[in-house]
Short mmCIF file of C-alpha atoms in Angstrom, two decimals:
data_model
loop_
_atom_site.label_atom_id
_atom_site.label_comp_id
_atom_site.label_asym_id
_atom_site.label_seq_id
_atom_site.Cartn_x
_atom_site.Cartn_y
_atom_site.Cartn_z
CA MET X 1 99.69 93.03 107.78
CA ASP X 2 98.06 96.34 106.91
CA ILE X 3 95.52 96.96 104.17
CA LEU X 4 98.00 98.34 101.65
CA GLU X 5 100.20 95.25 101.97
CA MET X 6 97.25 92.95 101.52
CA LEU X 7 96.14 94.93 98.42
CA LYS X 8 99.62 94.72 96.97
CA GLU X 9 99.51 90.85 97.22
CA ILE X 10 96.07 90.81 95.50
CA ILE X 11 97.09 93.26 92.76
CA CYS X 12 100.27 91.33 92.03
CA GLU X 13 98.28 88.13 91.33
CA TYR X 14 96.72 89.90 88.31
CA VAL X 15 99.24 92.60 87.21
CA GLU X 16 102.90 91.88 86.47
CA THR X 17 104.58 94.29 88.76
CA ASP X 18 106.86 94.31 91.78
CA PRO X 19 104.94 94.85 95.06
CA ASP X 20 107.57 97.39 96.10
CA GLU X 21 106.54 99.57 93.04
CA ILE X 22 102.95 99.87 94.22
CA THR X 23 102.27 103.00 96.33
CA ALA X 24 99.12 104.72 97.52
CA GLU X 25 99.43 107.03 94.59
CA SER X 26 99.60 104.24 91.95
CA SER X 27 96.77 104.17 89.47
CA LEU X 28 95.68 100.57 88.81
CA ARG X 29 94.97 101.25 85.19
CA TYR X 30 97.62 103.83 84.20
CA ASP X 31 100.55 103.14 86.47
CA LEU X 32 100.20 99.37 86.93
CA GLY X 33 98.66 98.57 83.57
CA ALA X 34 95.56 96.69 84.78
CA SER X 35 93.02 95.90 82.09
CA SER X 36 89.33 96.11 82.62
CA PHE X 37 89.38 92.28 83.07
CA ASP X 38 92.20 92.54 85.63
CA LEU X 39 90.20 95.25 87.53
CA MET X 40 87.18 92.98 87.63
CA ASN X 41 89.25 90.12 89.00
CA ILE X 42 91.05 92.34 91.51
CA GLY X 43 87.66 93.66 92.74
CA THR X 44 86.35 90.13 93.11
CA ALA X 45 89.47 89.08 95.02
CA ILE X 46 89.14 92.10 97.35
CA GLU X 47 85.46 91.29 98.00
CA GLU X 48 86.35 87.74 98.97
CA LYS X 49 89.38 88.67 101.08
CA PHE X 50 87.66 91.43 103.03
CA LYS X 51 84.11 89.93 102.98
CA ILE X 52 82.54 93.03 101.48
CA THR X 53 80.65 93.98 98.41
CA ILE X 54 81.96 96.72 96.10
CA LYS X 55 79.22 98.52 94.19
CA ALA X 56 79.93 99.85 90.72
CA SER X 57 79.16 103.38 92.00
CA ASP X 58 81.93 102.95 94.58
CA LEU X 59 84.46 101.95 91.90
CA THR X 60 83.93 105.21 90.06
CA LYS X 61 85.32 107.09 93.06
CA ILE X 62 88.49 104.92 93.28
CA LYS X 63 91.29 106.55 91.26
CA ASN X 64 94.34 104.91 92.87
CA VAL X 65 95.49 102.37 95.45
CA GLY X 66 95.26 104.90 98.21
CA ASP X 67 91.54 105.56 97.39
CA LEU X 68 90.99 101.74 97.63
CA VAL X 69 92.68 101.62 101.05
CA ALA X 70 90.50 104.47 102.30
CA PHE X 71 87.40 102.74 100.93
CA LEU X 72 88.29 99.50 102.74
CA GLU X 73 89.08 101.33 105.94
CA ASN X 74 85.67 102.87 105.86
CA LYS X 75 83.86 99.47 105.45
#
């Protein structure tokens, strides 16, 4: 399973959307409707799944799902 597919699973745990509707261009907040609380939970789930730490300064650079994929590929 690639990173995008793993992220889709995590995102769908917190945001009511069909995984097939999530693309690399999808904005977590604007396209998928994630609240600040959802984003915090998604970030925590990603940290646990990928065994990494995401700094607040890193989050400001992530605008969409594709940015998140690129961030994880560089970790």
